[in-house]
Every structure is written in structure tokens, then in C-alpha cells.
Coordinates of C-alpha atoms and ligand atoms in Angstrom, one line a residue:
X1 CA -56.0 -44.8 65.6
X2 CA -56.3 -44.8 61.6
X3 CA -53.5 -44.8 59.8
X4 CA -53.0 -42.3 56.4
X5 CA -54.0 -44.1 54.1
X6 CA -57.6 -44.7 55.9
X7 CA -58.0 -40.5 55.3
X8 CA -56.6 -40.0 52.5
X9 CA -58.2 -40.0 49.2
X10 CA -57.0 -40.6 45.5
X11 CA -55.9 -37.3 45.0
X12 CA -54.0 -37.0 48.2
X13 CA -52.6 -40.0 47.6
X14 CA -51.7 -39.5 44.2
X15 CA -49.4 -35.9 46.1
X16 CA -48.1 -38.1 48.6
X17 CA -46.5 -40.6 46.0
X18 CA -44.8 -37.9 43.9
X19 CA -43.6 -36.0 46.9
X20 CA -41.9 -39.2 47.9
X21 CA -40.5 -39.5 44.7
X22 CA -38.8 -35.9 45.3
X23 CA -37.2 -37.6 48.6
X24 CA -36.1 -40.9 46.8
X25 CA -33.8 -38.1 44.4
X26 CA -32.8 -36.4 47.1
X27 CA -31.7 -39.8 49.0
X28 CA -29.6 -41.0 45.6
X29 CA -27.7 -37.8 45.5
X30 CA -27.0 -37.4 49.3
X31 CA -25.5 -40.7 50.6
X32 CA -23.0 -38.5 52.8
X33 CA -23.2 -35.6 54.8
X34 CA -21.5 -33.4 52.2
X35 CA -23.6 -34.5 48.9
X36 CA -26.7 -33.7 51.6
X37 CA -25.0 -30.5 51.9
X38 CA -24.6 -30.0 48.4
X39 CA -28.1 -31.5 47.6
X40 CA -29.5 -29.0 49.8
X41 CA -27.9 -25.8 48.7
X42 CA -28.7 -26.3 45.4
X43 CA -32.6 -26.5 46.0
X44 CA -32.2 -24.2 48.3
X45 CA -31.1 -21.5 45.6
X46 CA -33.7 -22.7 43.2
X47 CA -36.1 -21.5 46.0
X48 CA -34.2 -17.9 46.5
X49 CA -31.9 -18.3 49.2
X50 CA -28.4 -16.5 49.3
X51 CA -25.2 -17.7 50.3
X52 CA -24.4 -15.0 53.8
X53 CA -22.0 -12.8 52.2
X54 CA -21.9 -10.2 54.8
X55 CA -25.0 -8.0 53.4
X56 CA -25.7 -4.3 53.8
X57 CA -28.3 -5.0 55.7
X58 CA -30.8 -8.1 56.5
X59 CA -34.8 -7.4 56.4
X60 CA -37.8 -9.1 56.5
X61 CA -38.3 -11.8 53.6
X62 CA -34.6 -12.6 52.9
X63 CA -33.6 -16.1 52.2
X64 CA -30.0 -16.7 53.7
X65 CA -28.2 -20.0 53.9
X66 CA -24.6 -20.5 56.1
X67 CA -22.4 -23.4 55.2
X68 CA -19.7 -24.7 57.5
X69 CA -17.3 -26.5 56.2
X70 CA -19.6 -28.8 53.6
X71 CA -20.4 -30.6 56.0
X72 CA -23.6 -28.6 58.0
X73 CA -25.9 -26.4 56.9
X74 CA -28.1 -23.1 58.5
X75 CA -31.0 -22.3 56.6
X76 CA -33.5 -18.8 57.5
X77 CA -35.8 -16.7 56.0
X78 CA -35.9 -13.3 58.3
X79 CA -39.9 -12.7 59.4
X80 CA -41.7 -9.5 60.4
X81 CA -40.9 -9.6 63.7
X82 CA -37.8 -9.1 65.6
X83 CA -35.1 -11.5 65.8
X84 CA -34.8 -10.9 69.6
X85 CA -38.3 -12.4 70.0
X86 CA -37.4 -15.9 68.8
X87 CA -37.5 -17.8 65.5
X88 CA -38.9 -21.1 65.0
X89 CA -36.1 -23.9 63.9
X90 CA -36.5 -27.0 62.4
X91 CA -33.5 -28.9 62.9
X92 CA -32.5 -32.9 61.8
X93 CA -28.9 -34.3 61.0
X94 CA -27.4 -35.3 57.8
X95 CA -25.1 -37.8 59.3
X96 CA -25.8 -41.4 58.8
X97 CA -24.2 -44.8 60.2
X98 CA -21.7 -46.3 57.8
X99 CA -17.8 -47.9 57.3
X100 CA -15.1 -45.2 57.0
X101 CA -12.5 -45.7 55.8
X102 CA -8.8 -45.5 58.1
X103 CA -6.2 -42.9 57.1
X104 CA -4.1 -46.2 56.0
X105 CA -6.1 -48.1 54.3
X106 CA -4.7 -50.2 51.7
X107 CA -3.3 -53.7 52.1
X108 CA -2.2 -56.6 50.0
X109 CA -3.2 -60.0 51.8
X110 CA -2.3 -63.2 49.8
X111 CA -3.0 -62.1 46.4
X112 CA -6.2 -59.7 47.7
X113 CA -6.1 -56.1 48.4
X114 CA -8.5 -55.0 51.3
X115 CA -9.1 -51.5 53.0
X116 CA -8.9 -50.9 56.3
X117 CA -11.9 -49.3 58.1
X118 CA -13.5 -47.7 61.4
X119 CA -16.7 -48.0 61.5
X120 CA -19.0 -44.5 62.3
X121 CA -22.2 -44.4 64.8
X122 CA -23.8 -47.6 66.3
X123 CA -24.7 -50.2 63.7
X124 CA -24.9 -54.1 64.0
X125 CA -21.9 -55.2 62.4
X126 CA -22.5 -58.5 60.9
X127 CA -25.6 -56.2 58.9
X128 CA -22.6 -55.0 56.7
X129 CA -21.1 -57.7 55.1
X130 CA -21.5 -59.6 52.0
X131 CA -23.5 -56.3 50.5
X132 CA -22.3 -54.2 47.7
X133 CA -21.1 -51.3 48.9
X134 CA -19.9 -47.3 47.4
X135 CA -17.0 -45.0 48.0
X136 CA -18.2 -41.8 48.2
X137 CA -16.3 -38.9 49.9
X138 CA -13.3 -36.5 49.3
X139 CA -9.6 -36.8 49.0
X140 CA -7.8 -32.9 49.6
X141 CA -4.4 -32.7 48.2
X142 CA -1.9 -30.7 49.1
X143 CA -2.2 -28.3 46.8
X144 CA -5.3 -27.5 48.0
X145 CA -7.5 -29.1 45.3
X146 CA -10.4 -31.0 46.5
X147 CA -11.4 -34.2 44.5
X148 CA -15.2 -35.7 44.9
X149 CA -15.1 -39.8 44.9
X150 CA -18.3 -41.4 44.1
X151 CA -17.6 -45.4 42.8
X152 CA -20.1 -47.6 42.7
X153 CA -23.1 -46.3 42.2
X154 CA -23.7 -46.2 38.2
X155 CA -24.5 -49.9 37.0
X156 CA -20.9 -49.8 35.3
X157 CA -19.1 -48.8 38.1
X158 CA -17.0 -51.3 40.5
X159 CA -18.6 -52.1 44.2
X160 CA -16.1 -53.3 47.0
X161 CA -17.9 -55.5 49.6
X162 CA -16.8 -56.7 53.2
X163 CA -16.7 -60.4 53.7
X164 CA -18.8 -62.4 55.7
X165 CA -17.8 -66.3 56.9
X166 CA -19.2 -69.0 54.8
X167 CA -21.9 -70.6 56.7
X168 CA -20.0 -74.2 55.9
X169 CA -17.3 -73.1 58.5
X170 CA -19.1 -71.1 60.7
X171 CA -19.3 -73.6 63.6
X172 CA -17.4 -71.5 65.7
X173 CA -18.5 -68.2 65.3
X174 CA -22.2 -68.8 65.3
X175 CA -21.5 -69.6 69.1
X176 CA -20.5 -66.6 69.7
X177 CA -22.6 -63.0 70.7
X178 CA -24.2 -60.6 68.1
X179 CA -21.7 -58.3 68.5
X180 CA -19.2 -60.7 68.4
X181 CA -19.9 -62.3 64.9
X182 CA -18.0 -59.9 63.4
X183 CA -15.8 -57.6 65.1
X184 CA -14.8 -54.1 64.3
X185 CA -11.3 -54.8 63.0
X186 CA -12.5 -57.6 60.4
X187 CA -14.4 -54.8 58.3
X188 CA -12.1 -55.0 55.5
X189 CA -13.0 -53.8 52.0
X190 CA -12.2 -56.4 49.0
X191 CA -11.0 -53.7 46.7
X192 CA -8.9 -55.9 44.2
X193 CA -6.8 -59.0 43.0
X194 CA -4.8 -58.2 40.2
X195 CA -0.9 -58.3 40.0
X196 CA 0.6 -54.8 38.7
X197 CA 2.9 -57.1 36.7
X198 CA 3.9 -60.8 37.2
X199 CA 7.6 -60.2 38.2
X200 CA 6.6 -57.8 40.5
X201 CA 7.8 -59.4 43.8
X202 CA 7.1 -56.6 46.5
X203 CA 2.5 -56.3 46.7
X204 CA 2.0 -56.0 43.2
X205 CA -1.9 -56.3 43.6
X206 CA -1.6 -53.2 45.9
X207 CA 0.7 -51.4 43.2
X208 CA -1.6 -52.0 41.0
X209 CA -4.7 -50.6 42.3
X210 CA -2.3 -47.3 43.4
X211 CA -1.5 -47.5 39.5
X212 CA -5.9 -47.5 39.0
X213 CA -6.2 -45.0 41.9
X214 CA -3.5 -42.5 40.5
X215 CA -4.6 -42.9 36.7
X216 CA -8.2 -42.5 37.4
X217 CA -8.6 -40.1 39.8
X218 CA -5.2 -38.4 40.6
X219 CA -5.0 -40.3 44.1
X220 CA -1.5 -41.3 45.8
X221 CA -1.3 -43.8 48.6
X222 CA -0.3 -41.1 51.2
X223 CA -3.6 -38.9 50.3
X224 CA -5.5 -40.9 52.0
X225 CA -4.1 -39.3 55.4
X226 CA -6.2 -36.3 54.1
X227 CA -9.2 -38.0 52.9
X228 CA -13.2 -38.6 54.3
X229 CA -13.8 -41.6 52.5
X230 CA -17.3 -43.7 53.3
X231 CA -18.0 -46.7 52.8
X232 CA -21.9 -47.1 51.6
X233 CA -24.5 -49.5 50.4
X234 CA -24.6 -48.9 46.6
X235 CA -27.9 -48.4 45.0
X236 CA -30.9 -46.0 44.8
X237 CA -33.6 -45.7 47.4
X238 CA -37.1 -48.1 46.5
X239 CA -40.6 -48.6 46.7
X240 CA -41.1 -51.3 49.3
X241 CA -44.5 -53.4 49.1
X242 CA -46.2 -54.3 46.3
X243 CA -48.6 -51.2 47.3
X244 CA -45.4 -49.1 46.8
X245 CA -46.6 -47.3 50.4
X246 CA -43.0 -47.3 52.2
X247 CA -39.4 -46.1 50.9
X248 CA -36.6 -48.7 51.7
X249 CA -33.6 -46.9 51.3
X250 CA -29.7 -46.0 52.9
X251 CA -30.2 -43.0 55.4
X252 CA -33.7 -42.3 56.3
X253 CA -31.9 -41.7 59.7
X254 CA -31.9 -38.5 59.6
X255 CA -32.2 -37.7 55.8
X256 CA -36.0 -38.2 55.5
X257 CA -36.2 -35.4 58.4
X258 CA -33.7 -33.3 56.5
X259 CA -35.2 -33.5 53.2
X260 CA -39.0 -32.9 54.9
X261 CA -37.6 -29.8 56.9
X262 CA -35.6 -28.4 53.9
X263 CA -38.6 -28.5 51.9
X264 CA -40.6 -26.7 54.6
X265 CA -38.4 -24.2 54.9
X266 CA -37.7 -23.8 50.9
X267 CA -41.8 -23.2 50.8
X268 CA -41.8 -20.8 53.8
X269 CA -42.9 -17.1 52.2
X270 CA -42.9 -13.8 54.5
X271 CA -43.6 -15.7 57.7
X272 CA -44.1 -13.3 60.8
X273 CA -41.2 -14.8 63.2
X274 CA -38.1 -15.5 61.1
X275 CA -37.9 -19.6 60.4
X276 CA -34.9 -21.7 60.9
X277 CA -34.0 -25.0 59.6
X278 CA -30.3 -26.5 60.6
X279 CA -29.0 -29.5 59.3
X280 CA -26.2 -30.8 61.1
X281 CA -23.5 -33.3 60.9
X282 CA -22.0 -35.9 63.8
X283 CA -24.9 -36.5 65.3
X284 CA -24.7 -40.4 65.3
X285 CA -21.0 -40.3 67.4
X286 CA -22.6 -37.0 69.7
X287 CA -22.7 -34.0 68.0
X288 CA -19.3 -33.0 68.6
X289 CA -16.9 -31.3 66.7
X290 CA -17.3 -28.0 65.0
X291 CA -20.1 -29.6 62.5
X292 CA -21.7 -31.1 64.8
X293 CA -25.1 -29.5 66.7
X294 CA -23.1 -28.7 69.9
X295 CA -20.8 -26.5 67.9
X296 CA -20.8 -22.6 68.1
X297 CA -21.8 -22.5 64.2
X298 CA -25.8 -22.2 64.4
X299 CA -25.5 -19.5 67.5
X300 CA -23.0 -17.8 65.6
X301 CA -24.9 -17.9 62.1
X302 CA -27.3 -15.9 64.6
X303 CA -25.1 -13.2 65.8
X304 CA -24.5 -12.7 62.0
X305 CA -27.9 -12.2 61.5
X306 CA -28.8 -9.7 64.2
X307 CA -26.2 -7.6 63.7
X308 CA -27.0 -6.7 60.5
X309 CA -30.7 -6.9 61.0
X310 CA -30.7 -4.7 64.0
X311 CA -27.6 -4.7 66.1
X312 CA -25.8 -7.5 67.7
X313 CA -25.7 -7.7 72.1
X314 CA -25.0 -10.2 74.0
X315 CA -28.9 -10.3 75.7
X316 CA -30.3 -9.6 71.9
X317 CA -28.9 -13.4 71.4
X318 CA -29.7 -14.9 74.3
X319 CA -33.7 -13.5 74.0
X320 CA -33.6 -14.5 70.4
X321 CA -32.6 -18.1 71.1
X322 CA -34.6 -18.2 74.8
X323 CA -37.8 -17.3 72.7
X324 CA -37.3 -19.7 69.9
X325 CA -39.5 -22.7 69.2
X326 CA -37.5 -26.3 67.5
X327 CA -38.7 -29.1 66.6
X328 CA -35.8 -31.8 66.8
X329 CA -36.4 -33.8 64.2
X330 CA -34.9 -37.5 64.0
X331 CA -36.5 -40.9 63.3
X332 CA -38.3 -43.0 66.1
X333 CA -38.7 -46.8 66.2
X334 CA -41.3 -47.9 63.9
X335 CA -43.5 -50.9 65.6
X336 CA -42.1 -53.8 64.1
X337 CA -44.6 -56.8 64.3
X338 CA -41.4 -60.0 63.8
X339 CA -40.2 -58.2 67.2
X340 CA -43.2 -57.0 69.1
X341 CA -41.8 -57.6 72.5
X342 CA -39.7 -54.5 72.5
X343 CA -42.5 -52.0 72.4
X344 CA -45.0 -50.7 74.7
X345 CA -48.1 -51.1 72.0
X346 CA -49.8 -48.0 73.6
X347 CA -46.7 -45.4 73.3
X348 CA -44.9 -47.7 69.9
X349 CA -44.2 -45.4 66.7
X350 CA -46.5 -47.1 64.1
X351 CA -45.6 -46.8 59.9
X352 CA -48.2 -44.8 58.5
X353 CA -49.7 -43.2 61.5
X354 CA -48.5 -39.6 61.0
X355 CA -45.2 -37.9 62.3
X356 CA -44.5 -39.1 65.3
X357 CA -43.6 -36.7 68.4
X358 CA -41.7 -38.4 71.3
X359 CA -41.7 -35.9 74.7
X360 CA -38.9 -37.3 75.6
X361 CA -35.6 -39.7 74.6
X362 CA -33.0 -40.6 76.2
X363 CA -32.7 -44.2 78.2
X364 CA -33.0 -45.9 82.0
X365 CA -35.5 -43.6 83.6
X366 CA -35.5 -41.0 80.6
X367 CA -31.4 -40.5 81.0
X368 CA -30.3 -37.7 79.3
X369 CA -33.2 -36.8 77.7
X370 CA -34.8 -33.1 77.0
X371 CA -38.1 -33.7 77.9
X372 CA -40.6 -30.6 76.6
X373 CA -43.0 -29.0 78.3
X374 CA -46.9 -30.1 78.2
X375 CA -47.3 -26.2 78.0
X376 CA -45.2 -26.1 74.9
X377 CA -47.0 -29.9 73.4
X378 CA -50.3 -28.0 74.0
X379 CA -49.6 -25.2 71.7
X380 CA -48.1 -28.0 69.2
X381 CA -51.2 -30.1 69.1
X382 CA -53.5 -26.9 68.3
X383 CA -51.7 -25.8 65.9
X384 CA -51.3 -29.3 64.1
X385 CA -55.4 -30.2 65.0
X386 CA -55.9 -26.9 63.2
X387 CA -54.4 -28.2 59.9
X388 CA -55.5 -31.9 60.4
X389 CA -51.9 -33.0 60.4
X390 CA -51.5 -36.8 61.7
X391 CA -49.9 -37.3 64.0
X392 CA -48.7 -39.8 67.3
X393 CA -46.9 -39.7 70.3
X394 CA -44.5 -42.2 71.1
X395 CA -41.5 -43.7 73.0
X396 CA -38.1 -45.4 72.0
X397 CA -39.1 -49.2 73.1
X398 CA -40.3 -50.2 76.6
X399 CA -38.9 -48.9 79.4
X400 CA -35.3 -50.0 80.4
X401 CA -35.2 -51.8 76.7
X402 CA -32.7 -49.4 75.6
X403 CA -33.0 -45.7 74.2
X404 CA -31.7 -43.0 72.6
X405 CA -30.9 -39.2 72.1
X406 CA -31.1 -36.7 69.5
X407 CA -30.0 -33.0 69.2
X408 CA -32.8 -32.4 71.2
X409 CA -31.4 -31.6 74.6
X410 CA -28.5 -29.5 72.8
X411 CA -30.6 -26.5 71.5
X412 CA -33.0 -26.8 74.1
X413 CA -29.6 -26.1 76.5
X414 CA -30.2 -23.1 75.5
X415 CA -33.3 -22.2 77.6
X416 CA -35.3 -22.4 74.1
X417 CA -38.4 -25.0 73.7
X418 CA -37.7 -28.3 72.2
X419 CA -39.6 -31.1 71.6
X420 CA -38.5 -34.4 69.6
X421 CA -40.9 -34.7 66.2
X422 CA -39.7 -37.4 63.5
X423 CA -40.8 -40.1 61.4
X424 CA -40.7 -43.9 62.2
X425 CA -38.3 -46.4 61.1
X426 CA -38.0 -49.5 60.9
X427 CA -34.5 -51.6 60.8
X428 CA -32.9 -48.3 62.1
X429 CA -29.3 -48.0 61.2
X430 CA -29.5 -51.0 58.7
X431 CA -27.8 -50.6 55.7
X432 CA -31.1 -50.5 54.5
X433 CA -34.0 -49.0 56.6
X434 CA -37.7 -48.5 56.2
X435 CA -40.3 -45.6 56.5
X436 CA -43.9 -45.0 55.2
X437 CA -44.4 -42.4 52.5
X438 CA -47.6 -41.4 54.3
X439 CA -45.2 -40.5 57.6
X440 CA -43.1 -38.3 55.0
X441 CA -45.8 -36.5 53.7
X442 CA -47.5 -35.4 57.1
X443 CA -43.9 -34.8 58.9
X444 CA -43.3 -32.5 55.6
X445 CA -47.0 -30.8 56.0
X446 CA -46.4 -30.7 59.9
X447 CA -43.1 -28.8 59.6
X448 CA -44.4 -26.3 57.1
X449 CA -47.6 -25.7 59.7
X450 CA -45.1 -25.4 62.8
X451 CA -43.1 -22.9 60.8
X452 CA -46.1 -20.8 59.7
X453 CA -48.7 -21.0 62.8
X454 CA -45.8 -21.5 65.8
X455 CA -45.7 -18.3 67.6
Ligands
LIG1 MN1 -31.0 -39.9 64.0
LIG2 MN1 -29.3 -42.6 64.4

């Protein structure tokens, strides 16, 4: 099979370089899943959508978007049809793997101050250390104010970093596993190493960066108990190869599905069955938890919906969510050729070969995997073959080499139609991971043609 850039020409190519410069923006302003939240909202009213306020009444062409909590977000424009015959969704998370921070953090160590951290979703942990990395997050106070932390990503801003062993006394603990080489409680953040004054006896570094946290931005020690801080690797998202063809960036997993779905939906106009897109949060520790894809949010955003469309009943919901069409959109394994033996070369995710559909995830004989219907893949491939989208289908590794899941099997739960369509990676949930720009473009065409033709 021919890769993209084999079919496209100059001009196409010339589309497929800017549009990937629209998801390289959108990457640098969303390194958490509240700036993707915030990201998204605000394209999303630059292309007419609403904030649900309770409306009069919901017809045919509005532009709605829930939010819950900051953290997820619902996106629909209402079609022609009736919401009780199904909507077609387009769903990826805004979640990524990264270093949290712990509710106490901060301690002074020999003259160095270090935070404390718990590290979120499955990443290699010696892939961490010795890199700059960002604080981005939120600290509430109890007064209810809100206060947004970004450090580290303007050139004059700080970094912290996590340290790694110098290799000169690393006898010991280059005998020992990969997941052993560093464990989970040595993720400490260097975070400073001057004295608050020099006849301070009692942690005078620490006082001193409470003095720096308090002055600069209005932080006490004890708000970090009410804080989301994240530790991130600092730095925009760029061209890799000297073709500039792929995007090397934090958080393709599962921003480059998010930013190719929003912009689908953002672009969808008067579409015949009403079009969905949810971005959701916690989908790298489960989806749990009330942002996460297994909460009640997206059925309830629903129920909102119907009610004021038509009227809301209990079989009204379940027919609109039974008849619905998703596309559960994450990353896939891109075929990496310095570690060929994991993939089955037939059914490997290959950069620049289209978006990539996987039937089915999950691991050891396709555990706990929602695997779709060749009746509903049929329907898919027409409507994609129609439009010349590229496109491949693919597996997570060889058999019994490991896995995965997605929200996949979560919305499909409810007796609706899901299949797994993304983009391959490679070096997923590095701090820095890898995806072609041709992959983008056709998973961003692709989602646009599934919301318009699906039906
Ligand atoms: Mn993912
Ligand atoms: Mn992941």
C-alpha cells in the first residue's frame, strides 16, 4: 500500500502542511486537559457554537457545546432528522500521560527543594528524567478564586526537571529491570536551592520558594491540598525530519484525535443526523470519575437535548443512543522499524498511510475489547472509498505482545456502533511522541466524511 505522500500532489501537500500547523498551535496551548478544554471552546465559538444555557427550544442547525467541570467537553450540531434516530459521534480524550504533582509536595533535602509526585497513566519511567519540564494546572483557594499556573514554557520562564543517576555510578541500577531504573517514588521535582535567609535554621530553601510561590502567584503551602498541578515537558510541538512530514510533540495521545475531531465538527453545516463530538478526560487511568467517558455527562448532555428538541422519555434516549454511529478515536502503534519484532507487518499501523481503523483493542485473545461489526466496517469503508480518504486497518502489536483499550467499548455499551479509528504513533506515551502530518490530514478529512455521509 502507498503511503500519502505517493497521492498527494503540491497543492495538497501544500493544505496538509498548514493544517498541521493549526494542530502544532492547538498542541502549545493545550498541554493539559483543561487548556484542551479551553483551547477547544474558544474555536468552538469562533465557529458558532453556544454554551447550553437551557434554550427555549433546540432545532435543526444549532451549535451547542456542554462543559463539565473544565475538564471534558460535549460538542453537537442538531441535524434534520430526529434525535431519537441516532446521531453520529466522534469521540477522542484529552487526557495525556504525565507527573502530577502530590497534595504535599514540597520538601527541603540538603540544601535542595524537590516536589513530590504521582505519576498519571502508564509511561516508562526512566523516559522522564533529566528533561525540562512545565507546571501547568490550577490552584483553587478557598475563597473560591481559581488561579491558572503555566511555568516554564516562555524562553524566560524557570523549568524544574526530575533527576536521573549519573551514568559514572550507575553500576547498580543498570542491573536492574526497566521498570525498576527508576521507581515511582524517586520522581521528584528539583524546584530550587536558595536559602530564604542565611540565619534561617528551620528549611530556609523551602521558605524561600513559599516566599516566590506566595509573591508571584498568591500560593500558600497548604493550597496545594486543593490543587491539579502537572508536571509537563516544556516546549512547543515540531517538525520532525528534515522533509518536515511528521509532528514530534507532547500529547498526540489523544490530542491529535481531539484537535482532528473538533475541527470536523467545527466545519459540520446543517448535516441530516445531528453530529456529536466528545472529548473526554481520564481516559489513560480508565475513564472513571465524573470526567471521564464512563460518566453520566455525555448521556445526560443528551437528555438535555431531547427534551428541548422534542420531549425527553426514557426509550427516546435509549433509541437515540442505540441508533448512533462513533468513531472512537485514539492513536494506534505506528510500525517502528528499530523494533520491528513487535508487529505483525500485515495488520502494523504504518506513519503516513492514512487513519488507521483497528476492529478491535483490547489484549490476550482480544480481552476487553469492543470489537465492531463487519456490517457496520462495510458501511465505513464505502463511505470513506467514496471520498478517497486513506486509510488502513490495523492491530496493537502481535498477538499476546501486549494491548490496549480505548473508550471504545464504553459508548458502544450502550448498544450503539463503535468502531476504533485513530492515527498512528510512534514512542506512544513518551514525553515526546511522533505522528505523520499526512495521518492528520486524512483522520481530519475522514471525520468530516463520517459525520456528513454516516447514516
Ligand atoms: Mn489514547
Ligand atoms: Mn494512551
Amino acid at each position: 500500500m502507498k503511503t500519502v505522500w505517493e497521492k498527494y500532489d503540491a497543492k495538497k501537500i501544500k493544505k496538509v502542511m498548514t493544517f498541521s500547523e493549526e494542530y502544532k498551535t492547538f498542541l502549545d496551548h493545550a498541554k493539559t486537559e483543561r487548556e484542551a478544554v479551553d483551547a477547544s471552546i474558544a474555536l468552538a465559538e469562533k465557529a458558532g457554537f453556544k454554551e447550553f444555557r437551557d434554550p427555549k427550544k433546540v432545532k435543526a442547525g444549532d451549535r451547542y457545546y456542554f462543559n463539565n467541570r473544565g475538564k471534558s467537553l460535549a460538542l453537537f450540531v442538531i441535524g434534520e432528522n430526529k434525535l431519537e434516530d441516532g446521531m453520529n459521534i466522534l469521540g477522542a480524550h484529552i487526557d495525556s500521560p504525565r507527573i502530577d504533582l502530590k497534595q504535599n509536595p514540597l520538601y527541603e533535602d540538603n540544601g535542595l527543594v524537590l516536589m513530590d509526585t504521582h505519576y498519571y497513566g502508564g509511561i516508562k519511567k526512566y523516559q522522564w528524567v533529566a528533561l525540562p519540564l512545565a507546571i501547568h494546572g490550577v490552584v483553587c483557594k478557598k475563597d473560591g478564586k481559581t488561579i491558572k499556573v503555566v511555568i516554564g514554557e516562555d524562553e524566560k520562564d524557570p523549568v524544574v526537571k526530575i533527576s536521573d543517576l549519573l551514568i559514572h555510578l550507575s553500576r547498580d541500577q543498570l542491573q536492574k529491570t526497566g521498570s525498576k531504573v527508576v521507581e515511582g517514588e524517586d520522581l521528584n521535582a528539583l524546584v530550587g536551592s536558595i536559602p530564604v535567609k542565611r540565619e534561617e535554621k528551620e528549611e530556609p530553601v523551602k521558605k524561600n520558594i513559599l516566599k516566590i510561590l506566595k509573591e508571584d502567584y498568591d500560593i500558600e503551602e497548604e493550597d496545594f491540598i486543593s490543587a491539579e498541578l502537572e508536571l509537563v515537558p516544556s516546549g512547543k510541538a515540531r517538525d520532525l525530519g528534515l522533509d518536515r512530514s511528521m509532528v514530534m510533540a507532547y500529547g498526540h495521545d489523544d490530542r491529535i484525535c481531539a484537535f482532528t475531531s473538533l475541527m470536523a465538527i467545527l466545519e459540520t453545516k446543517d448535516p441530516d443526523r445531528t453530529s456529536a463530538c466528545i472529548l473526554t478526560d481520564k481516559e489513560e487511568i480508565g475513564s472513571v470519575g465524573a470526567t471521564g467517558a464512563q460518566s453520566a455527562f455525555f448521556e445526560n448532555c443528551v437528555a438535555e437535548l431531547l427534551e428541548k428538541a422534542d420531549s425527553l422519555t426514557g426509550l427516546k434516549l435509549r433509541h437515540c443512543l442505540e441508533r448512533s454511529f462513533m468513531l472512537s478515536s485514539d492513536v494506534s502503534a505506528g510500525f517502528d522499524p528499530n523494533y520491528p519484532s513487535v508487529n505483525e507487518p500485515k495488520n502494523a499501523a504504518y506513519l503516513g498511510k492514512g487513519i488507521s481503523f483497528n476492529k478491535f483493542t483490547g489484549s490476550g485473545g482480544k480481552g476487553g475489547s469492543s470489537d465492531a461489526t463487519p456490517e457496520y466496517i462495510a458501511k465505513i469503508r464505502r463511505i470513506l472509498d467514496d471520498k478517497k480518504i486513506v486509510y488502513q486497518f490495523s492491530e496493537l502489536g502481535k498477538v499476546d505482545q501486549g494491548g490496549g483499550g480505548t473508550i471504545a467499548y464504553i459508548l458502544a455499551n450502550k448498544n450503539m456502533d463503535v468502531i476504533d479509528a485513530g492515527i498512528a504513533v510512534q514512542n506512544m506515551h513518551a514525553p515526546y511522541e511522533v505522528a505523520s502530518k499526512g495521518d492528520i490530514y486524512e483522520a481530519y478529512q475522514a471525520y468530516k466524511v463520517f459525520l456528513e455521509e454516516m447514516a
